[in-house]
PDB file of N, CA, C and O in Angstrom:
ATOM      1  N   MET N   1       0.887  -1.218  -0.008  1.00 63.00           N
ATOM      2  CA  MET N   1       0.070  -0.017  -0.027  1.00 63.00           C
ATOM      3  C   MET N   1       0.895   1.226   0.057  1.00 63.00           C
ATOM      4  O   MET N   1       1.820   1.335   0.648  1.00 63.00           O
ATOM      5  N   ALA N   2       0.573   2.344  -0.843  1.00 64.00           N
ATOM      6  CA  ALA N   2       1.310   3.572  -1.007  1.00 64.00           C
ATOM      7  C   ALA N   2       0.681   4.647  -0.232  1.00 64.00           C
ATOM      8  O   ALA N   2      -0.632   4.648  -0.206  1.00 64.00           O
ATOM      9  N   PHE N   3       1.317   5.430   0.361  1.00 58.00           N
ATOM     10  CA  PHE N   3       0.721   6.615   0.997  1.00 58.00           C
ATOM     11  C   PHE N   3       1.302   7.753   0.430  1.00 58.00           C
ATOM     12  O   PHE N   3       2.354   7.911  -0.289  1.00 58.00           O
ATOM     13  N   GLU N   4       0.262   8.684   0.260  1.00 53.00           N
ATOM     14  CA  GLU N   4       0.735  10.124  -0.290  1.00 53.00           C
ATOM     15  C   GLU N   4       1.147  11.009   0.855  1.00 53.00           C
ATOM     16  O   GLU N   4       0.825  10.881   2.055  1.00 53.00           O
ATOM     17  N   ALA N   5       2.005  12.061   0.411  1.00 52.00           N
ATOM     18  CA  ALA N   5       2.412  12.969   1.215  1.00 52.00           C
ATOM     19  C   ALA N   5       1.281  13.934   1.598  1.00 52.00           C
ATOM     20  O   ALA N   5       0.433  14.126   0.751  1.00 52.00           O
ATOM     21  N   PRO N   6       1.315  14.594   2.835  1.00 50.00           N
ATOM     22  CA  PRO N   6       0.321  15.634   3.094  1.00 50.00           C
ATOM     23  C   PRO N   6       0.299  16.678   2.303  1.00 50.00           C
ATOM     24  O   PRO N   6       1.309  17.085   1.715  1.00 50.00           O
ATOM     25  N   SER N   7      -0.892  17.376   2.177  1.00 49.00           N
ATOM     26  CA  SER N   7      -0.893  18.556   1.346  1.00 49.00           C
ATOM     27  C   SER N   7      -0.025  19.589   2.143  1.00 49.00           C
ATOM     28  O   SER N   7       0.095  19.801   3.346  1.00 49.00           O
ATOM     29  N   ALA N   8       0.183  20.713   1.227  1.00 54.00           N
ATOM     30  CA  ALA N   8       0.972  21.735   1.713  1.00 54.00           C
ATOM     31  C   ALA N   8       0.238  22.637   2.598  1.00 54.00           C
ATOM     32  O   ALA N   8      -1.067  22.350   2.622  1.00 54.00           O
ATOM     33  N   ALA N   9       0.624  23.523   3.363  1.00 53.00           N
ATOM     34  CA  ALA N   9      -0.126  24.413   4.253  1.00 53.00           C
ATOM     35  C   ALA N   9      -0.869  25.461   3.622  1.00 53.00           C
ATOM     36  O   ALA N   9      -1.445  26.225   4.208  1.00 53.00           O
ATOM     37  N   THR N  10      -1.196  25.346   2.331  1.00 53.00           N
ATOM     38  CA  THR N  10      -1.703  26.367   1.593  1.00 53.00           C
ATOM     39  C   THR N  10      -3.267  25.868   1.410  1.00 53.00           C
ATOM     40  O   THR N  10      -3.481  24.653   1.221  1.00 53.00           O
ATOM     41  N   GLU N  11      -3.995  26.753   1.186  1.00 58.00           N
ATOM     42  CA  GLU N  11      -5.559  26.424   0.999  1.00 58.00           C
ATOM     43  C   GLU N  11      -5.691  26.646  -0.490  1.00 58.00           C
ATOM     44  O   GLU N  11      -4.928  27.027  -1.146  1.00 58.00           O
ATOM     45  N   SER N  12      -6.812  25.980  -1.095  1.00 73.00           N
ATOM     46  CA  SER N  12      -7.092  26.059  -2.282  1.00 73.00           C
ATOM     47  C   SER N  12      -8.495  26.843  -2.540  1.00 73.00           C
ATOM     48  O   SER N  12      -9.438  26.546  -1.959  1.00 73.00           O
ATOM     49  N   VAL N  13      -8.350  27.887  -3.421  1.00 83.00           N
ATOM     50  CA  VAL N  13      -9.581  28.368  -3.749  1.00 83.00           C
ATOM     51  C   VAL N  13      -9.573  28.801  -5.279  1.00 83.00           C
ATOM     52  O   VAL N  13      -8.492  29.100  -5.754  1.00 83.00           O
ATOM     53  N   LYS N  14     -10.586  28.540  -6.041  1.00 83.00           N
ATOM     54  CA  LYS N  14     -10.376  28.772  -7.428  1.00 83.00           C
ATOM     55  C   LYS N  14     -10.597  30.369  -7.743  1.00 83.00           C
ATOM     56  O   LYS N  14     -11.662  30.903  -7.140  1.00 83.00           O
ATOM     57  N   VAL N  15      -9.700  30.955  -8.548  1.00 82.00           N
ATOM     58  CA  VAL N  15      -9.915  32.337  -8.774  1.00 82.00           C
ATOM     59  C   VAL N  15     -11.229  32.571  -9.319  1.00 82.00           C
ATOM     60  O   VAL N  15     -11.906  33.651  -9.091  1.00 82.00           O
ATOM     61  N   ALA N  16     -11.751  31.552 -10.345  1.00 84.00           N
ATOM     62  CA  ALA N  16     -13.057  31.875 -10.927  1.00 84.00           C
ATOM     63  C   ALA N  16     -14.260  32.054  -9.906  1.00 84.00           C
ATOM     64  O   ALA N  16     -15.223  32.557 -10.201  1.00 84.00           O
ATOM     65  N   ASP N  17     -14.020  31.251  -8.901  1.00 87.00           N
ATOM     66  CA  ASP N  17     -15.146  31.425  -7.742  1.00 87.00           C
ATOM     67  C   ASP N  17     -15.175  32.734  -6.986  1.00 87.00           C
ATOM     68  O   ASP N  17     -16.088  33.059  -6.253  1.00 87.00           O
ATOM     69  N   LEU N  18     -14.016  33.561  -7.429  1.00 89.00           N
ATOM     70  CA  LEU N  18     -14.094  34.860  -6.744  1.00 89.00           C
ATOM     71  C   LEU N  18     -14.415  35.941  -7.722  1.00 89.00           C
ATOM     72  O   LEU N  18     -14.450  37.090  -7.174  1.00 89.00           O
ATOM     73  N   ASN N  19     -14.923  35.612  -8.863  1.00 90.00           N
ATOM     74  CA  ASN N  19     -15.464  36.634  -9.876  1.00 90.00           C
ATOM     75  C   ASN N  19     -16.394  37.377  -9.331  1.00 90.00           C
ATOM     76  O   ASN N  19     -17.394  36.939  -8.795  1.00 90.00           O
ATOM     77  N   GLY N  20     -16.156  38.765  -9.321  1.00 92.00           N
ATOM     78  CA  GLY N  20     -17.305  39.673  -8.957  1.00 92.00           C
ATOM     79  C   GLY N  20     -17.496  39.869  -7.503  1.00 92.00           C
ATOM     80  O   GLY N  20     -18.271  40.662  -7.139  1.00 92.00           O
ATOM     81  N   LYS N  21     -16.585  39.355  -6.568  1.00 94.00           N
ATOM     82  CA  LYS N  21     -16.827  39.348  -5.301  1.00 94.00           C
ATOM     83  C   LYS N  21     -15.839  40.446  -4.578  1.00 94.00           C
ATOM     84  O   LYS N  21     -14.929  40.792  -5.225  1.00 94.00           O
ATOM     85  N   LEU N  22     -16.470  41.104  -3.519  1.00 95.00           N
ATOM     86  CA  LEU N  22     -15.589  42.109  -2.847  1.00 95.00           C
ATOM     87  C   LEU N  22     -14.764  41.452  -1.870  1.00 95.00           C
ATOM     88  O   LEU N  22     -15.253  40.650  -1.005  1.00 95.00           O
ATOM     89  N   LEU N  23     -13.538  41.825  -2.096  1.00 95.00           N
ATOM     90  CA  LEU N  23     -12.394  40.974  -1.247  1.00 95.00           C
ATOM     91  C   LEU N  23     -11.427  41.846  -0.617  1.00 95.00           C
ATOM     92  O   LEU N  23     -11.202  43.192  -1.043  1.00 95.00           O
ATOM     93  N   ILE N  24     -10.986  41.419   0.642  1.00 96.00           N
ATOM     94  CA  ILE N  24      -9.804  42.032   1.348  1.00 96.00           C
ATOM     95  C   ILE N  24      -8.651  40.990   0.981  1.00 96.00           C
ATOM     96  O   ILE N  24      -8.696  39.854   1.373  1.00 96.00           O
ATOM     97  N   LEU N  25      -7.654  41.623   0.325  1.00 96.00           N
ATOM     98  CA  LEU N  25      -6.528  40.687  -0.090  1.00 96.00           C
ATOM     99  C   LEU N  25      -5.254  41.200   0.878  1.00 96.00           C
ATOM    100  O   LEU N  25      -5.085  42.271   0.930  1.00 96.00           O
ATOM    101  N   GLU N  26      -4.639  40.229   1.453  1.00 97.00           N
ATOM    102  CA  GLU N  26      -3.445  40.585   2.413  1.00 97.00           C
ATOM    103  C   GLU N  26      -2.471  39.913   1.872  1.00 97.00           C
ATOM    104  O   GLU N  26      -2.139  38.738   2.331  1.00 97.00           O
ATOM    105  N   PRO N  27      -1.596  40.351   1.054  1.00 97.00           N
ATOM    106  CA  PRO N  27      -0.248  39.748   0.444  1.00 97.00           C
ATOM    107  C   PRO N  27       0.508  39.496   1.780  1.00 97.00           C
ATOM    108  O   PRO N  27       0.939  40.377   2.453  1.00 97.00           O
ATOM    109  N   VAL N  28       0.924  38.280   1.721  1.00 97.00           N
ATOM    110  CA  VAL N  28       1.846  37.782   3.064  1.00 97.00           C
ATOM    111  C   VAL N  28       3.202  37.649   2.618  1.00 97.00           C
ATOM    112  O   VAL N  28       4.150  38.309   3.218  1.00 97.00           O
ATOM    113  N   GLU N  29       3.542  37.140   1.356  1.00 96.00           N
ATOM    114  CA  GLU N  29       4.904  36.847   1.002  1.00 96.00           C
ATOM    115  C   GLU N  29       4.979  36.568  -0.462  1.00 96.00           C
ATOM    116  O   GLU N  29       4.171  35.888  -1.028  1.00 96.00           O
ATOM    117  N   PHE N  30       6.085  37.110  -1.162  1.00 97.00           N
ATOM    118  CA  PHE N  30       6.472  36.744  -2.407  1.00 97.00           C
ATOM    119  C   PHE N  30       7.355  35.669  -2.483  1.00 97.00           C
ATOM    120  O   PHE N  30       8.615  35.800  -1.815  1.00 97.00           O
ATOM    121  N   LYS N  31       7.149  34.468  -2.975  1.00 96.00           N
ATOM    122  CA  LYS N  31       7.716  33.353  -2.940  1.00 96.00           C
ATOM    123  C   LYS N  31       8.403  32.914  -4.361  1.00 96.00           C
ATOM    124  O   LYS N  31       7.660  33.035  -5.297  1.00 96.00           O
ATOM    125  N   THR N  32       9.758  32.622  -4.312  1.00 95.00           N
ATOM    126  CA  THR N  32      10.374  32.332  -5.408  1.00 95.00           C
ATOM    127  C   THR N  32      10.720  30.824  -5.538  1.00 95.00           C
ATOM    128  O   THR N  32      11.014  30.139  -4.405  1.00 95.00           O
ATOM    129  N   GLY N  33      10.985  30.222  -6.602  1.00 94.00           N
ATOM    130  CA  GLY N  33      11.419  28.854  -6.767  1.00 94.00           C
ATOM    131  C   GLY N  33      10.648  27.736  -6.191  1.00 94.00           C
ATOM    132  O   GLY N  33      11.067  26.700  -5.845  1.00 94.00           O
ATOM    133  N   ILE N  34       9.297  27.819  -6.246  1.00 93.00           N
ATOM    134  CA  ILE N  34       8.360  26.953  -5.954  1.00 93.00           C
ATOM    135  C   ILE N  34       8.306  25.763  -6.832  1.00 93.00           C
ATOM    136  O   ILE N  34       8.162  26.037  -7.990  1.00 93.00           O
ATOM    137  N   THR N  35       8.455  24.595  -6.488  1.00 92.00           N
ATOM    138  CA  THR N  35       8.406  23.475  -7.330  1.00 92.00           C
ATOM    139  C   THR N  35       7.117  23.036  -7.499  1.00 92.00           C
ATOM    140  O   THR N  35       6.279  22.702  -6.742  1.00 92.00           O
ATOM    141  N   THR N  36       6.615  22.940  -9.006  1.00 89.00           N
ATOM    142  CA  THR N  36       5.326  22.499  -9.392  1.00 89.00           C
ATOM    143  C   THR N  36       5.314  21.485 -10.350  1.00 89.00           C
ATOM    144  O   THR N  36       6.528  21.109 -10.694  1.00 89.00           O
ATOM    145  N   VAL N  37       4.347  21.002 -10.774  1.00 91.00           N
ATOM    146  CA  VAL N  37       4.448  19.969 -11.860  1.00 91.00           C
ATOM    147  C   VAL N  37       5.015  20.483 -13.073  1.00 91.00           C
ATOM    148  O   VAL N  37       5.261  19.697 -14.077  1.00 91.00           O
ATOM    149  N   HIS N  38       4.919  21.852 -13.307  1.00 90.00           N
ATOM    150  CA  HIS N  38       5.315  22.496 -14.636  1.00 90.00           C
ATOM    151  C   HIS N  38       6.815  22.999 -14.293  1.00 90.00           C
ATOM    152  O   HIS N  38       7.288  23.722 -15.286  1.00 90.00           O
ATOM    153  N   GLY N  39       7.389  22.810 -13.248  1.00 92.00           N
ATOM    154  CA  GLY N  39       8.789  23.329 -13.043  1.00 92.00           C
ATOM    155  C   GLY N  39       8.726  24.231 -11.881  1.00 92.00           C
ATOM    156  O   GLY N  39       7.683  24.355 -11.155  1.00 92.00           O
ATOM    157  N   GLU N  40       9.872  25.125 -11.761  1.00 94.00           N
ATOM    158  CA  GLU N  40       9.816  25.994 -10.721  1.00 94.00           C
ATOM    159  C   GLU N  40       9.173  27.344 -11.084  1.00 94.00           C
ATOM    160  O   GLU N  40       9.146  27.630 -12.324  1.00 94.00           O
ATOM    161  N   ALA N  41       8.348  27.997 -10.194  1.00 95.00           N
ATOM    162  CA  ALA N  41       7.674  29.191 -10.512  1.00 95.00           C
ATOM    163  C   ALA N  41       7.784  30.069  -9.280  1.00 95.00           C
ATOM    164  O   ALA N  41       7.941  29.519  -7.988  1.00 95.00           O
ATOM    165  N   ASP N  42       7.337  31.337  -9.459  1.00 96.00           N
ATOM    166  CA  ASP N  42       7.312  32.327  -8.442  1.00 96.00           C
ATOM    167  C   ASP N  42       5.639  32.381  -8.123  1.00 96.00           C
ATOM    168  O   ASP N  42       4.863  32.310  -8.976  1.00 96.00           O
ATOM    169  N   ALA N  43       5.369  32.873  -6.925  1.00 96.00           N
ATOM    170  CA  ALA N  43       3.944  33.117  -6.596  1.00 96.00           C
ATOM    171  C   ALA N  43       3.890  34.003  -5.408  1.00 96.00           C
ATOM    172  O   ALA N  43       4.926  34.356  -4.740  1.00 96.00           O
ATOM    173  N   ILE N  44       2.772  34.727  -5.309  1.00 96.00           N
ATOM    174  CA  ILE N  44       2.566  35.686  -4.124  1.00 96.00           C
ATOM    175  C   ILE N  44       1.495  34.813  -3.269  1.00 96.00           C
ATOM    176  O   ILE N  44       0.541  34.278  -3.616  1.00 96.00           O
ATOM    177  N   GLU N  45       1.765  34.766  -1.893  1.00 96.00           N
ATOM    178  CA  GLU N  45       1.032  34.152  -0.897  1.00 96.00           C
ATOM    179  C   GLU N  45      -0.020  35.191  -0.395  1.00 96.00           C
ATOM    180  O   GLU N  45       0.470  36.256   0.059  1.00 96.00           O
ATOM    181  N   VAL N  46      -1.295  34.997  -0.335  1.00 96.00           N
ATOM    182  CA  VAL N  46      -2.170  36.002   0.239  1.00 96.00           C
ATOM    183  C   VAL N  46      -3.428  35.255   1.082  1.00 96.00           C
ATOM    184  O   VAL N  46      -3.521  34.048   0.969  1.00 96.00           O
ATOM    185  N   ASN N  47      -3.683  36.051   2.060  1.00 96.00           N
ATOM    186  CA  ASN N  47      -4.925  35.661   2.656  1.00 96.00           C
ATOM    187  C   ASN N  47      -6.028  36.414   2.277  1.00 96.00           C
ATOM    188  O   ASN N  47      -5.981  37.640   1.845  1.00 96.00           O
ATOM    189  N   ILE N  48      -7.388  35.792   2.079  1.00 95.00           N
ATOM    190  CA  ILE N  48      -8.260  36.565   1.310  1.00 95.00           C
ATOM    191  C   ILE N  48      -9.536  36.397   2.172  1.00 95.00           C
ATOM    192  O   ILE N  48      -9.901  35.386   2.799  1.00 95.00           O
ATOM    193  N   VAL N  49     -10.185  37.547   2.307  1.00 95.00           N
ATOM    194  CA  VAL N  49     -11.575  37.542   3.011  1.00 95.00           C
ATOM    195  C   VAL N  49     -12.495  37.997   2.087  1.00 95.00           C
ATOM    196  O   VAL N  49     -12.519  39.089   1.342  1.00 95.00           O
ATOM    197  N   ASN N  50     -13.602  37.031   1.677  1.00 94.00           N
ATOM    198  CA  ASN N  50     -14.520  37.343   0.756  1.00 94.00           C
ATOM    199  C   ASN N  50     -15.732  38.016   1.588  1.00 94.00           C
ATOM    200  O   ASN N  50     -16.233  37.485   2.274  1.00 94.00           O
ATOM    201  N   LEU N  51     -16.024  39.283   1.363  1.00 94.00           N
ATOM    202  CA  LEU N  51     -16.938  40.094   2.091  1.00 94.00           C
ATOM    203  C   LEU N  51     -18.373  39.722   1.700  1.00 94.00           C
ATOM    204  O   LEU N  51     -19.306  40.033   2.379  1.00 94.00           O
ATOM    205  N   ASP N  52     -18.450  39.121   0.532  1.00 93.00           N
ATOM    206  CA  ASP N  52     -19.664  38.966   0.103  1.00 93.00           C
ATOM    207  C   ASP N  52     -20.422  37.683   0.618  1.00 93.00           C
ATOM    208  O   ASP N  52     -21.782  37.662   0.919  1.00 93.00           O
ATOM    209  N   ASP N  53     -19.618  36.714   1.039  1.00 91.00           N
ATOM    210  CA  ASP N  53     -20.050  35.528   1.696  1.00 91.00           C
ATOM    211  C   ASP N  53     -19.560  35.190   2.935  1.00 91.00           C
ATOM    212  O   ASP N  53     -19.670  34.090   3.603  1.00 91.00           O
ATOM    213  N   ASN N  54     -18.548  36.166   3.357  1.00 90.00           N
ATOM    214  CA  ASN N  54     -17.912  35.956   4.817  1.00 90.00           C
ATOM    215  C   ASN N  54     -16.972  34.656   4.930  1.00 90.00           C
ATOM    216  O   ASN N  54     -16.941  34.155   5.919  1.00 90.00           O
ATOM    217  N   THR N  55     -16.248  34.374   3.870  1.00 92.00           N
ATOM    218  CA  THR N  55     -15.525  33.316   4.033  1.00 92.00           C
ATOM    219  C   THR N  55     -13.964  33.668   4.067  1.00 92.00           C
ATOM    220  O   THR N  55     -13.727  34.804   3.436  1.00 92.00           O
ATOM    221  N   VAL N  56     -13.163  33.043   4.657  1.00 93.00           N
ATOM    222  CA  VAL N  56     -11.645  33.333   4.636  1.00 93.00           C
ATOM    223  C   VAL N  56     -10.837  32.280   4.121  1.00 93.00           C
ATOM    224  O   VAL N  56     -11.240  30.980   4.415  1.00 93.00           O
ATOM    225  N   HIS N  57      -9.831  32.498   3.328  1.00 93.00           N
ATOM    226  CA  HIS N  57      -9.057  31.489   2.758  1.00 93.00           C
ATOM    227  C   HIS N  57      -7.584  32.020   3.098  1.00 93.00           C
ATOM    228  O   HIS N  57      -7.100  33.232   2.530  1.00 93.00           O
ATOM    229  N   ASN N  58      -6.828  31.369   3.793  1.00 94.00           N
ATOM    230  CA  ASN N  58      -5.420  31.757   4.381  1.00 94.00           C
ATOM    231  C   ASN N  58      -4.451  31.006   3.426  1.00 94.00           C
ATOM    232  O   ASN N  58      -4.608  29.679   2.941  1.00 94.00           O
ATOM    233  N   ASN N  59      -3.300  31.625   3.282  1.00 93.00           N
ATOM    234  CA  ASN N  59      -2.200  31.038   2.585  1.00 93.00           C
ATOM    235  C   ASN N  59      -2.465  30.374   1.226  1.00 93.00           C
ATOM    236  O   ASN N  59      -1.916  29.381   0.793  1.00 93.00           O
ATOM    237  N   VAL N  60      -3.089  31.279   0.440  1.00 93.00           N
ATOM    238  CA  VAL N  60      -3.398  30.991  -0.962  1.00 93.00           C
ATOM    239  C   VAL N  60      -2.272  31.518  -1.871  1.00 93.00           C
ATOM    240  O   VAL N  60      -1.597  32.587  -1.609  1.00 93.00           O
ATOM    241  N   LEU N  61      -1.842  30.586  -2.790  1.00 93.00           N
ATOM    242  CA  LEU N  61      -0.803  31.107  -3.752  1.00 93.00           C
ATOM    243  C   LEU N  61      -1.374  31.470  -5.041  1.00 93.00           C
ATOM    244  O   LEU N  61      -2.163  30.689  -5.724  1.00 93.00           O
ATOM    245  N   PHE N  62      -0.918  32.675  -5.437  1.00 93.00           N
ATOM    246  CA  PHE N  62      -1.416  33.076  -6.852  1.00 93.00           C
ATOM    247  C   PHE N  62      -0.164  33.026  -7.736  1.00 93.00           C
ATOM    248  O   PHE N  62       0.918  33.668  -7.372  1.00 93.00           O
ATOM    249  N   PHE N  63      -0.226  32.253  -8.961  1.00 93.00           N
ATOM    250  CA  PHE N  63       0.872  32.170  -9.795  1.00 93.00           C
ATOM    251  C   PHE N  63       0.573  33.011 -10.880  1.00 93.00           C
ATOM    252  O   PHE N  63       1.552  33.327 -11.653  1.00 93.00           O
ATOM    253  N   ASN N  64      -0.543  33.697 -11.060  1.00 91.00           N
ATOM    254  CA  ASN N  64      -0.776  34.396 -12.199  1.00 91.00           C
ATOM    255  C   ASN N  64       0.083  35.766 -12.178  1.00 91.00           C
ATOM    256  O   ASN N  64       0.216  36.420 -11.134  1.00 91.00           O
ATOM    257  N   VAL N  65       0.657  35.943 -13.296  1.00 93.00           N
ATOM    258  CA  VAL N  65       1.667  37.056 -13.409  1.00 93.00           C
ATOM    259  C   VAL N  65       1.079  38.481 -13.081  1.00 93.00           C
ATOM    260  O   VAL N  65       1.620  39.166 -12.483  1.00 93.00           O
ATOM    261  N   ALA N  66      -0.273  38.768 -13.535  1.00 91.00           N
ATOM    262  CA  ALA N  66      -0.674  40.060 -13.369  1.00 91.00           C
ATOM    263  C   ALA N  66      -1.006  40.181 -11.915  1.00 91.00           C
ATOM    264  O   ALA N  66      -0.855  41.100 -11.203  1.00 91.00           O
ATOM    265  N   LEU N  67      -1.390  39.080 -11.211  1.00 91.00           N
ATOM    266  CA  LEU N  67      -1.654  39.238  -9.745  1.00 91.00           C
ATOM    267  C   LEU N  67      -0.530  39.322  -8.915  1.00 91.00           C
ATOM    268  O   LEU N  67      -0.502  40.234  -7.953  1.00 91.00           O
ATOM    269  N   LYS N  68       0.460  38.636  -9.383  1.00 94.00           N
ATOM    270  CA  LYS N  68       1.654  38.574  -8.610  1.00 94.00           C
ATOM    271  C   LYS N  68       2.285  39.910  -8.765  1.00 94.00           C
ATOM    272  O   LYS N  68       2.650  40.632  -7.612  1.00 94.00           O
ATOM    273  N   ASN N  69       2.464  40.659 -10.002  1.00 94.00           N
ATOM    274  CA  ASN N  69       2.894  41.934 -10.103  1.00 94.00           C
ATOM    275  C   ASN N  69       2.062  42.978  -9.449  1.00 94.00           C
ATOM    276  O   ASN N  69       2.709  43.991  -8.732  1.00 94.00           O
ATOM    277  N   ALA N  70       0.966  42.642  -9.313  1.00 94.00           N
ATOM    278  CA  ALA N  70      -0.116  43.927  -8.754  1.00 94.00           C
ATOM    279  C   ALA N  70       0.081  43.871  -7.212  1.00 94.00           C
ATOM    280  O   ALA N  70      -0.020  44.848  -6.467  1.00 94.00           O
ATOM    281  N   LEU N  71       0.348  42.665  -6.483  1.00 96.00           N
ATOM    282  CA  LEU N  71       0.257  42.586  -5.006  1.00 96.00           C
ATOM    283  C   LEU N  71       1.691  42.480  -4.526  1.00 96.00           C
ATOM    284  O   LEU N  71       1.877  42.579  -3.317  1.00 96.00           O
ATOM    285  N   LYS N  72       2.699  42.237  -5.292  1.00 95.00           N
ATOM    286  CA  LYS N  72       4.041  42.181  -4.781  1.00 95.00           C
ATOM    287  C   LYS N  72       4.553  43.425  -3.999  1.00 95.00           C
ATOM    288  O   LYS N  72       5.116  43.060  -2.872  1.00 95.00           O
ATOM    289  N   SER N  73       4.234  44.559  -4.207  1.00 96.00           N
ATOM    290  CA  SER N  73       4.592  45.788  -3.511  1.00 96.00           C
ATOM    291  C   SER N  73       3.663  46.043  -2.374  1.00 96.00           C
ATOM    292  O   SER N  73       3.795  46.856  -1.617  1.00 96.00           O
ATOM    293  N   LYS N  74       2.508  45.084  -2.356  1.00 96.00           N
ATOM    294  CA  LYS N  74       1.538  45.424  -1.239  1.00 96.00           C
ATOM    295  C   LYS N  74       1.744  44.367   0.035  1.00 96.00           C
ATOM    296  O   LYS N  74       0.862  44.340   0.821  1.00 96.00           O
ATOM    297  N   VAL N  75       2.906  43.601   0.061  1.00 96.00           N
ATOM    298  CA  VAL N  75       3.097  42.610   1.138  1.00 96.00           C
ATOM    299  C   VAL N  75       2.985  43.412   2.484  1.00 96.00           C
ATOM    300  O   VAL N  75       3.777  44.547   2.493  1.00 96.00           O
ATOM    301  N   GLY N  76       2.207  42.958   3.407  1.00 95.00           N
ATOM    302  CA  GLY N  76       2.180  43.581   4.675  1.00 95.00           C
ATOM    303  C   GLY N  76       1.184  44.694   4.824  1.00 95.00           C
ATOM    304  O   GLY N  76       0.721  45.164   5.837  1.00 95.00           O
ATOM    305  N   HIS N  77       0.346  44.774   3.669  1.00 97.00           N
ATOM    306  CA  HIS N  77      -0.737  45.767   3.640  1.00 97.00           C
ATOM    307  C   HIS N  77      -1.953  44.965   3.305  1.00 97.00           C
ATOM    308  O   HIS N  77      -1.956  43.801   2.841  1.00 97.00           O
ATOM    309  N   LYS N  78      -3.214  45.526   3.348  1.00 97.00           N
ATOM    310  CA  LYS N  78      -4.353  44.921   3.011  1.00 97.00           C
ATOM    311  C   LYS N  78      -4.864  45.901   1.879  1.00 97.00           C
ATOM    312  O   LYS N  78      -4.846  47.044   1.863  1.00 97.00           O
ATOM    313  N   VAL N  79      -5.585  45.172   0.830  1.00 96.00           N
ATOM    314  CA  VAL N  79      -5.951  45.755  -0.300  1.00 96.00           C
ATOM    315  C   VAL N  79      -7.392  45.330  -0.475  1.00 96.00           C
ATOM    316  O   VAL N  79      -7.759  44.152  -0.399  1.00 96.00           O
ATOM    317  N   LEU N  80      -8.235  46.397  -0.700  1.00 95.00           N
ATOM    318  CA  LEU N  80      -9.777  46.090  -1.013  1.00 95.00           C
ATOM    319  C   LEU N  80      -9.888  46.068  -2.434  1.00 95.00           C
ATOM    320  O   LEU N  80      -9.463  46.815  -3.102  1.00 95.00           O
ATOM    321  N   ALA N  81     -10.484  45.109  -2.907  1.00 93.00           N
ATOM    322  CA  ALA N  81     -10.648  44.948  -4.339  1.00 93.00           C
ATOM    323  C   ALA N  81     -11.994  44.119  -4.750  1.00 93.00           C
ATOM    324  O   ALA N  81     -12.527  43.288  -3.883  1.00 93.00           O
ATOM    325  N   ARG N  82     -12.571  44.378  -5.951  1.00 90.00           N
ATOM    326  CA  ARG N  82     -13.580  43.702  -6.340  1.00 90.00           C
ATOM    327  C   ARG N  82     -12.976  42.982  -7.712  1.00 90.00           C
ATOM    328  O   ARG N  82     -12.539  43.714  -8.593  1.00 90.00           O
ATOM    329  N   SER N  83     -13.207  41.637  -7.611  1.00 75.00           N
ATOM    330  CA  SER N  83     -12.496  41.127  -8.867  1.00 75.00           C
ATOM    331  C   SER N  83     -13.463  41.289  -9.987  1.00 75.00           C
ATOM    332  O   SER N  83     -14.587  41.527  -9.911  1.00 75.00           O
ATOM    333  N   GLU N  84     -12.908  41.215 -11.086  1.00 74.00           N
ATOM    334  CA  GLU N  84     -13.586  41.638 -12.457  1.00 74.00           C
ATOM    335  C   GLU N  84     -14.326  40.422 -12.839  1.00 74.00           C
ATOM    336  O   GLU N  84     -13.961  39.348 -12.857  1.00 74.00           O
ATOM    337  N   GLU N  85     -15.666  40.652 -13.324  1.00 62.00           N
ATOM    338  CA  GLU N  85     -16.406  39.601 -13.690  1.00 62.00           C
ATOM    339  C   GLU N  85     -16.301  39.542 -15.261  1.00 62.00           C
ATOM    340  O   GLU N  85     -16.214  40.581 -15.937  1.00 62.00           O
ATOM    341  N   ARG N  86     -16.076  38.342 -15.711  1.00 59.00           N
ATOM    342  CA  ARG N  86     -15.709  38.116 -17.086  1.00 59.00           C
ATOM    343  C   ARG N  86     -17.070  37.782 -17.801  1.00 59.00           C
ATOM    344  O   ARG N  86     -17.830  36.917 -17.079  1.00 59.00           O
ATOM    345  N   ARG N  87     -17.495  38.388 -18.823  1.00 57.00           N
ATOM    346  CA  ARG N  87     -18.696  38.010 -19.561  1.00 57.00           C
ATOM    347  C   ARG N  87     -18.316  37.122 -20.815  1.00 57.00           C
ATOM    348  O   ARG N  87     -17.499  37.059 -21.498  1.00 57.00           O
TER     349      ARG N  87
END
């Protein structure tokens, strides 16, 4: 019988599920050299509060270049944002 390693300490939330939601984003850390199935990548770790449904997601990693660039300089601060709804 084979066992799997435990999941990382990050939570998973689909960015698509946040579409059109009012959010508080708290960038925690810009991380480099994260090993993924596609090779090494950089990501921004964020805590997310969804004000529309009062859910909290901690230690979420965003790999998207636009999100990383927008939030990298905001580490240690809170950002109020409404995600863009795509039509």
